[in-house]
């Protein structure tokens, strides 16, 4: 995980990439909203909503790069990394609102297309501009996507928006060539369908972090087995695994150790081995172990797995 933020030069380069992408997306977002109002295209408005979400995601990624570099304090002992999670909740809720509006309006236009007037040429021009901006943003972000989970997320967000822009372009061409205005409603529903899974995933991951559930993909039973398999460990209880933010896992446990570990002063070696095991096998950034002799563990109240 360290390689994502490990070098100042790489961090500065990624910040520049994100700033450039944010500028591109922000300008095109305004163009798409104006174009949607001027052309009457719901699909273009839906794509603008998708792009608004991309802009939010890019800003969060930029903020996260700065936040990750800040040291923890006595009042924020894990730093400010949860800001990313709260932003994800807001972004997910915003996306659900956009999906709801687009779905209702898109169905209405399909049921009664006679009330809809679409200016296909402006719609096509703006959609092409949006697609070109997405391609430009992808080229800017591509260099950082290979070595940073933060940058990779931003790259995938813009890639998803490019697919939406292509759907709008296709609908504009269909309307230009055939006059089939319902294509706009169909394209808007396609874009809404692209947005919905992302909104639900954002909210699911954010709620998982805020509820302090085990990180997705984490096998707690396997972690427990690894700890129990360490030389000198005879038991483990009160195991907790949660996340500060997606990708930053935290672990704590009470570890019952053999008497000779304390007798020989081998606790330092055991702690190092346990920490290295958690970091190496399970990518856990922060781990805390309370070492206990068996006689203490036996009378400890409220033990749980």
Short mmCIF file of C-alpha atoms in Angstrom, two decimals:
data_model
loop_
_atom_site.label_atom_id
_atom_site.label_comp_id
_atom_site.label_asym_id
_atom_site.label_seq_id
_atom_site.Cartn_x
_atom_site.Cartn_y
_atom_site.Cartn_z
CA UNK A 1 0.00 0.00 0.00
CA UNK A 2 2.89 2.31 0.66
CA UNK A 3 3.74 2.69 -2.99
CA UNK A 4 0.58 4.70 -3.59
CA UNK A 5 1.92 7.61 -1.56
CA UNK A 6 5.51 6.65 -1.10
CA UNK A 7 7.36 9.23 -3.17
CA UNK A 8 6.81 12.95 -3.07
CA UNK A 9 7.62 13.29 -6.75
CA UNK A 10 5.01 10.71 -7.68
CA UNK A 11 2.48 12.37 -5.36
CA UNK A 12 3.07 15.78 -6.93
CA UNK A 13 2.77 14.29 -10.41
CA UNK A 14 -0.52 12.60 -9.50
CA UNK A 15 -1.82 15.87 -8.04
CA UNK A 16 -1.01 17.65 -11.30
CA UNK A 17 -2.78 14.90 -13.25
CA UNK A 18 -5.86 15.21 -11.06
CA UNK A 19 -5.92 19.02 -11.28
CA UNK A 20 -5.74 18.88 -15.09
CA UNK A 21 -8.49 16.25 -15.23
CA UNK A 22 -10.67 18.27 -12.82
CA UNK A 23 -10.32 21.38 -14.99
CA UNK A 24 -11.27 19.44 -18.13
CA UNK A 25 -14.27 17.74 -16.53
CA UNK A 26 -15.52 20.95 -14.85
CA UNK A 27 -15.48 22.91 -18.12
CA UNK A 28 -17.21 20.13 -20.06
CA UNK A 29 -19.77 19.66 -17.28
CA UNK A 30 -20.89 23.26 -17.74
CA UNK A 31 -20.95 22.80 -21.53
CA UNK A 32 -23.08 19.65 -21.19
CA UNK A 33 -25.60 21.29 -18.87
CA UNK A 34 -25.95 24.27 -21.22
CA UNK A 35 -26.15 21.90 -24.19
CA UNK A 36 -28.81 19.76 -22.49
CA UNK A 37 -30.98 22.80 -21.77
CA UNK A 38 -30.49 24.19 -25.30
CA UNK A 39 -31.13 20.90 -27.11
CA UNK A 40 -33.78 19.46 -24.80
CA UNK A 41 -31.80 16.23 -24.45
CA UNK A 42 -32.41 14.26 -21.26
CA UNK A 43 -29.60 11.85 -22.20
CA UNK A 44 -27.16 14.76 -22.31
CA UNK A 45 -28.41 15.98 -18.94
CA UNK A 46 -27.99 12.47 -17.52
CA UNK A 47 -24.44 12.34 -18.87
CA UNK A 48 -23.80 15.73 -17.22
CA UNK A 49 -24.99 14.19 -13.95
CA UNK A 50 -22.61 11.31 -14.49
CA UNK A 51 -19.84 13.81 -15.16
CA UNK A 52 -20.75 15.71 -11.98
CA UNK A 53 -20.18 12.50 -10.07
CA UNK A 54 -16.83 12.06 -11.85
CA UNK A 55 -15.88 15.59 -10.86
CA UNK A 56 -16.76 14.84 -7.23
CA UNK A 57 -14.72 11.64 -7.37
CA UNK A 58 -11.72 13.44 -8.85
CA UNK A 59 -11.88 16.18 -6.21
CA UNK A 60 -12.12 13.52 -3.48
CA UNK A 61 -9.09 11.76 -4.97
CA UNK A 62 -7.15 15.04 -4.97
CA UNK A 63 -8.14 15.82 -1.40
CA UNK A 64 -7.29 12.26 -0.34
CA UNK A 65 -3.75 12.65 -1.68
CA UNK A 66 -3.24 15.70 0.52
CA UNK A 67 -4.98 14.22 3.55
CA UNK A 68 -2.97 11.00 3.41
CA UNK A 69 0.22 13.02 3.79
CA UNK A 70 -0.96 14.79 6.94
CA UNK A 71 0.20 13.37 10.28
CA UNK A 72 -2.27 12.19 12.89
CA UNK A 73 -2.96 14.44 15.88
CA UNK A 74 -4.09 13.94 19.47
CA UNK A 75 -7.66 14.79 18.45
CA UNK A 76 -7.63 12.92 15.11
CA UNK A 77 -5.55 9.90 16.00
CA UNK A 78 -6.00 8.29 12.58
CA UNK A 79 -5.71 11.57 10.69
CA UNK A 80 -8.49 12.81 8.40
CA UNK A 81 -8.87 9.82 6.11
CA UNK A 82 -12.56 9.39 6.90
CA UNK A 83 -13.23 12.57 4.88
CA UNK A 84 -13.06 10.35 1.79
CA UNK A 85 -15.78 8.09 3.20
CA UNK A 86 -18.14 10.95 4.07
CA UNK A 87 -17.62 12.37 0.57
CA UNK A 88 -18.51 8.97 -0.88
CA UNK A 89 -21.81 9.00 1.04
CA UNK A 90 -22.68 12.43 -0.35
CA UNK A 91 -21.62 11.40 -3.84
CA UNK A 92 -23.65 8.17 -3.69
CA UNK A 93 -26.77 9.98 -2.48
CA UNK A 94 -26.36 12.58 -5.23
CA UNK A 95 -26.05 9.84 -7.83
CA UNK A 96 -29.21 8.09 -6.59
CA UNK A 97 -31.10 11.38 -6.89
CA UNK A 98 -29.84 11.82 -10.46
CA UNK A 99 -30.81 8.23 -11.33
CA UNK A 100 -34.31 8.72 -9.91
CA UNK A 101 -34.94 11.92 -11.85
CA UNK A 102 -33.55 10.56 -15.12
CA UNK A 103 -35.49 7.28 -14.79
CA UNK A 104 -38.83 9.01 -14.18
CA UNK A 105 -38.32 11.59 -16.91
CA UNK A 106 -36.92 9.01 -19.34
CA UNK A 107 -39.94 6.72 -18.93
CA UNK A 108 -42.28 9.71 -19.33
CA UNK A 109 -40.60 10.63 -22.61
CA UNK A 110 -40.84 7.05 -23.87
CA UNK A 111 -44.54 6.84 -22.99
CA UNK A 112 -45.37 10.18 -24.62
CA UNK A 113 -42.59 11.10 -27.09
CA UNK A 114 -44.83 13.63 -28.90
CA UNK A 115 -44.23 16.16 -26.13
CA UNK A 116 -40.45 16.01 -26.62
CA UNK A 117 -38.51 18.22 -29.02
CA UNK A 118 -34.83 17.36 -29.44
CA UNK A 119 -32.31 19.46 -31.35
CA UNK A 120 -30.09 16.57 -32.38
CA UNK A 121 -27.22 18.52 -33.93
CA UNK A 122 -26.33 20.59 -30.82
CA UNK A 123 -26.83 17.44 -28.77
CA UNK A 124 -24.37 15.55 -30.98
CA UNK A 125 -21.78 18.33 -30.93
CA UNK A 126 -21.85 18.62 -27.12
CA UNK A 127 -21.78 14.82 -26.67
CA UNK A 128 -18.72 14.57 -28.93
CA UNK A 129 -17.03 17.33 -26.93
CA UNK A 130 -17.83 15.42 -23.74
CA UNK A 131 -16.42 12.18 -25.14
CA UNK A 132 -13.27 13.96 -26.32
CA UNK A 133 -12.82 15.48 -22.87
CA UNK A 134 -13.18 12.05 -21.28
CA UNK A 135 -10.52 10.65 -23.61
CA UNK A 136 -8.22 13.57 -22.75
CA UNK A 137 -8.78 12.97 -19.02
CA UNK A 138 -8.05 9.27 -19.43
CA UNK A 139 -4.76 10.03 -21.16
CA UNK A 140 -3.82 12.43 -18.34
CA UNK A 141 -4.74 9.95 -15.59
CA UNK A 142 -3.37 6.81 -17.23
CA UNK A 143 0.20 7.40 -16.07
CA UNK A 144 -0.78 7.30 -12.39
CA UNK A 145 -3.36 4.49 -12.58
CA UNK A 146 -0.78 1.71 -12.50
CA UNK A 147 0.80 2.53 -9.14
CA UNK A 148 -1.93 4.23 -7.08
CA UNK A 149 -5.30 2.81 -6.03
CA UNK A 150 -6.54 6.37 -5.67
CA UNK A 151 -5.56 7.26 -9.24
CA UNK A 152 -6.90 3.96 -10.56
CA UNK A 153 -10.30 4.76 -9.06
CA UNK A 154 -10.30 8.18 -10.73
CA UNK A 155 -9.31 6.60 -14.05
CA UNK A 156 -12.16 4.08 -13.88
CA UNK A 157 -14.68 6.81 -13.02
CA UNK A 158 -13.80 8.77 -16.17
CA UNK A 159 -13.81 5.56 -18.23
CA UNK A 160 -17.39 4.89 -17.10
CA UNK A 161 -18.40 8.40 -18.14
CA UNK A 162 -16.87 7.88 -21.59
CA UNK A 163 -19.23 4.93 -22.10
CA UNK A 164 -22.16 7.19 -21.19
CA UNK A 165 -21.00 9.84 -23.66
CA UNK A 166 -20.83 7.23 -26.42
CA UNK A 167 -24.44 6.23 -25.67
CA UNK A 168 -25.50 9.89 -26.03
CA UNK A 169 -23.60 10.22 -29.32
CA UNK A 170 -25.34 7.13 -30.72
CA UNK A 171 -28.77 8.46 -29.73
CA UNK A 172 -28.04 11.86 -31.31
CA UNK A 173 -26.99 10.20 -34.57
CA UNK A 174 -30.15 8.06 -34.56
CA UNK A 175 -32.34 11.13 -34.07
CA UNK A 176 -30.50 13.04 -36.81
CA UNK A 177 -30.84 10.20 -39.31
CA UNK A 178 -34.29 8.86 -38.46
CA UNK A 179 -36.11 11.44 -36.33
CA UNK A 180 -36.67 8.76 -33.69
CA UNK A 181 -36.72 11.10 -30.66
CA UNK A 182 -37.37 8.23 -28.26
CA UNK A 183 -33.69 7.35 -28.73
CA UNK A 184 -32.92 10.19 -26.31
CA UNK A 185 -35.09 8.64 -23.61
CA UNK A 186 -33.56 5.23 -24.22
CA UNK A 187 -30.03 6.65 -24.01
CA UNK A 188 -30.91 8.48 -20.79
CA UNK A 189 -32.08 5.21 -19.22
CA UNK A 190 -28.86 3.53 -20.39
CA UNK A 191 -26.80 6.25 -18.70
CA UNK A 192 -28.92 5.95 -15.55
CA UNK A 193 -28.30 2.20 -15.64
CA UNK A 194 -24.57 2.87 -15.78
CA UNK A 195 -24.76 5.26 -12.82
CA UNK A 196 -26.93 3.12 -10.51
CA UNK A 197 -24.44 0.29 -9.76
CA UNK A 198 -21.72 2.81 -9.04
CA UNK A 199 -23.98 4.72 -6.62
CA UNK A 200 -24.95 1.53 -4.79
CA UNK A 201 -21.32 0.35 -4.60
CA UNK A 202 -20.19 3.72 -3.24
CA UNK A 203 -22.86 3.67 -0.53
CA UNK A 204 -22.25 0.01 0.29
CA UNK A 205 -18.50 0.51 0.73
CA UNK A 206 -18.99 3.70 2.72
CA UNK A 207 -21.57 2.11 5.03
CA UNK A 208 -19.27 -0.88 5.50
CA UNK A 209 -16.51 1.44 6.74
CA UNK A 210 -18.78 3.58 8.92
CA UNK A 211 -20.37 0.51 10.54
CA UNK A 212 -16.84 -0.83 11.23
CA UNK A 213 -17.55 -4.09 9.42
CA UNK A 214 -14.66 -6.28 8.31
CA UNK A 215 -13.18 -4.98 5.04
CA UNK A 216 -14.62 -6.56 1.91
CA UNK A 217 -12.65 -9.67 0.99
CA UNK A 218 -11.10 -10.04 4.44
CA UNK A 219 -11.22 -13.60 5.82
CA UNK A 220 -11.20 -13.09 9.59
CA UNK A 221 -11.08 -16.84 10.24
CA UNK A 222 -7.93 -17.10 8.11
CA UNK A 223 -6.32 -14.22 10.02
CA UNK A 224 -7.14 -15.96 13.29
CA UNK A 225 -5.57 -19.17 11.98
CA UNK A 226 -2.40 -17.31 10.98
CA UNK A 227 -2.11 -15.77 14.44
CA UNK A 228 -2.70 -19.13 16.12
CA UNK A 229 -0.05 -20.70 13.87
CA UNK A 230 2.65 -18.34 15.15
CA UNK A 231 5.21 -19.97 17.44
CA UNK A 232 4.44 -19.21 21.10
CA UNK A 233 0.73 -18.41 20.56
CA UNK A 234 -1.74 -20.72 22.30
CA UNK A 235 -4.96 -18.75 21.84
CA UNK A 236 -6.56 -15.64 20.39
CA UNK A 237 -9.79 -13.81 21.18
CA UNK A 238 -11.44 -10.39 20.91
CA UNK A 239 -10.46 -10.21 17.24
CA UNK A 240 -11.55 -7.01 15.47
CA UNK A 241 -10.91 -5.98 11.87
CA UNK A 242 -12.25 -2.74 10.40
CA UNK A 243 -11.27 0.06 8.02
CA UNK A 244 -10.41 3.70 8.50
CA UNK A 245 -11.15 4.22 4.81
CA UNK A 246 -11.33 1.67 1.96
CA UNK A 247 -7.88 0.11 1.57
CA UNK A 248 -6.67 1.06 5.08
CA UNK A 249 -7.42 -1.91 7.35
CA UNK A 250 -6.99 -1.95 11.14
CA UNK A 251 -6.68 -5.05 13.32
CA UNK A 252 -6.67 -5.70 17.06
CA UNK A 253 -6.70 -8.89 19.12
CA UNK A 254 -5.93 -10.36 22.52
CA UNK A 255 -3.27 -13.03 22.03
CA UNK A 256 -2.71 -15.71 24.66
CA UNK A 257 0.94 -16.82 24.68
CA UNK A 258 2.91 -19.65 26.23
CA UNK A 259 4.55 -18.92 29.63
CA UNK A 260 8.07 -19.32 28.22
CA UNK A 261 7.53 -16.33 25.90
CA UNK A 262 7.30 -14.05 28.94
CA UNK A 263 9.96 -15.99 30.85
CA UNK A 264 12.55 -15.56 28.07
CA UNK A 265 11.58 -11.97 27.23
CA UNK A 266 10.62 -13.03 23.69
CA UNK A 267 7.55 -10.79 23.47
CA UNK A 268 9.28 -8.29 21.17
CA UNK A 269 10.07 -10.99 18.61
CA UNK A 270 6.50 -12.28 18.78
CA UNK A 271 4.97 -8.83 18.25
CA UNK A 272 7.24 -8.21 15.26
CA UNK A 273 6.30 -11.56 13.74
CA UNK A 274 2.58 -11.00 14.23
CA UNK A 275 2.71 -7.48 12.75
CA UNK A 276 4.73 -8.66 9.74
CA UNK A 277 2.26 -11.50 9.21
CA UNK A 278 -0.74 -9.14 9.18
CA UNK A 279 0.98 -6.64 6.90
CA UNK A 280 2.45 -9.19 4.52
CA UNK A 281 -0.44 -11.64 4.15
CA UNK A 282 -3.48 -9.43 4.69
CA UNK A 283 -2.32 -5.88 3.84
CA UNK A 284 -3.27 -4.60 7.31
CA UNK A 285 -1.69 -1.17 7.86
CA UNK A 286 -2.32 -0.88 11.62
CA UNK A 287 -2.29 -3.89 13.98
CA UNK A 288 -2.48 -3.95 17.78
CA UNK A 289 -1.91 -7.06 19.90
CA UNK A 290 -2.49 -7.44 23.61
CA UNK A 291 -0.27 -10.29 24.79
CA UNK A 292 -1.69 -12.23 27.72
CA UNK A 293 -0.52 -15.17 29.84
CA UNK A 294 -3.04 -18.02 29.92
CA UNK A 295 -3.98 -17.41 33.56
CA UNK A 296 -5.03 -13.84 32.72
CA UNK A 297 -7.05 -14.88 29.69
CA UNK A 298 -8.98 -17.43 31.72
CA UNK A 299 -10.53 -14.85 34.03
CA UNK A 300 -10.93 -12.04 31.50
CA UNK A 301 -14.59 -11.06 31.29
CA UNK A 302 -16.70 -10.83 28.13
CA UNK A 303 -14.38 -12.69 25.83
CA UNK A 304 -15.59 -13.20 22.27
CA UNK A 305 -14.12 -14.42 19.08
#
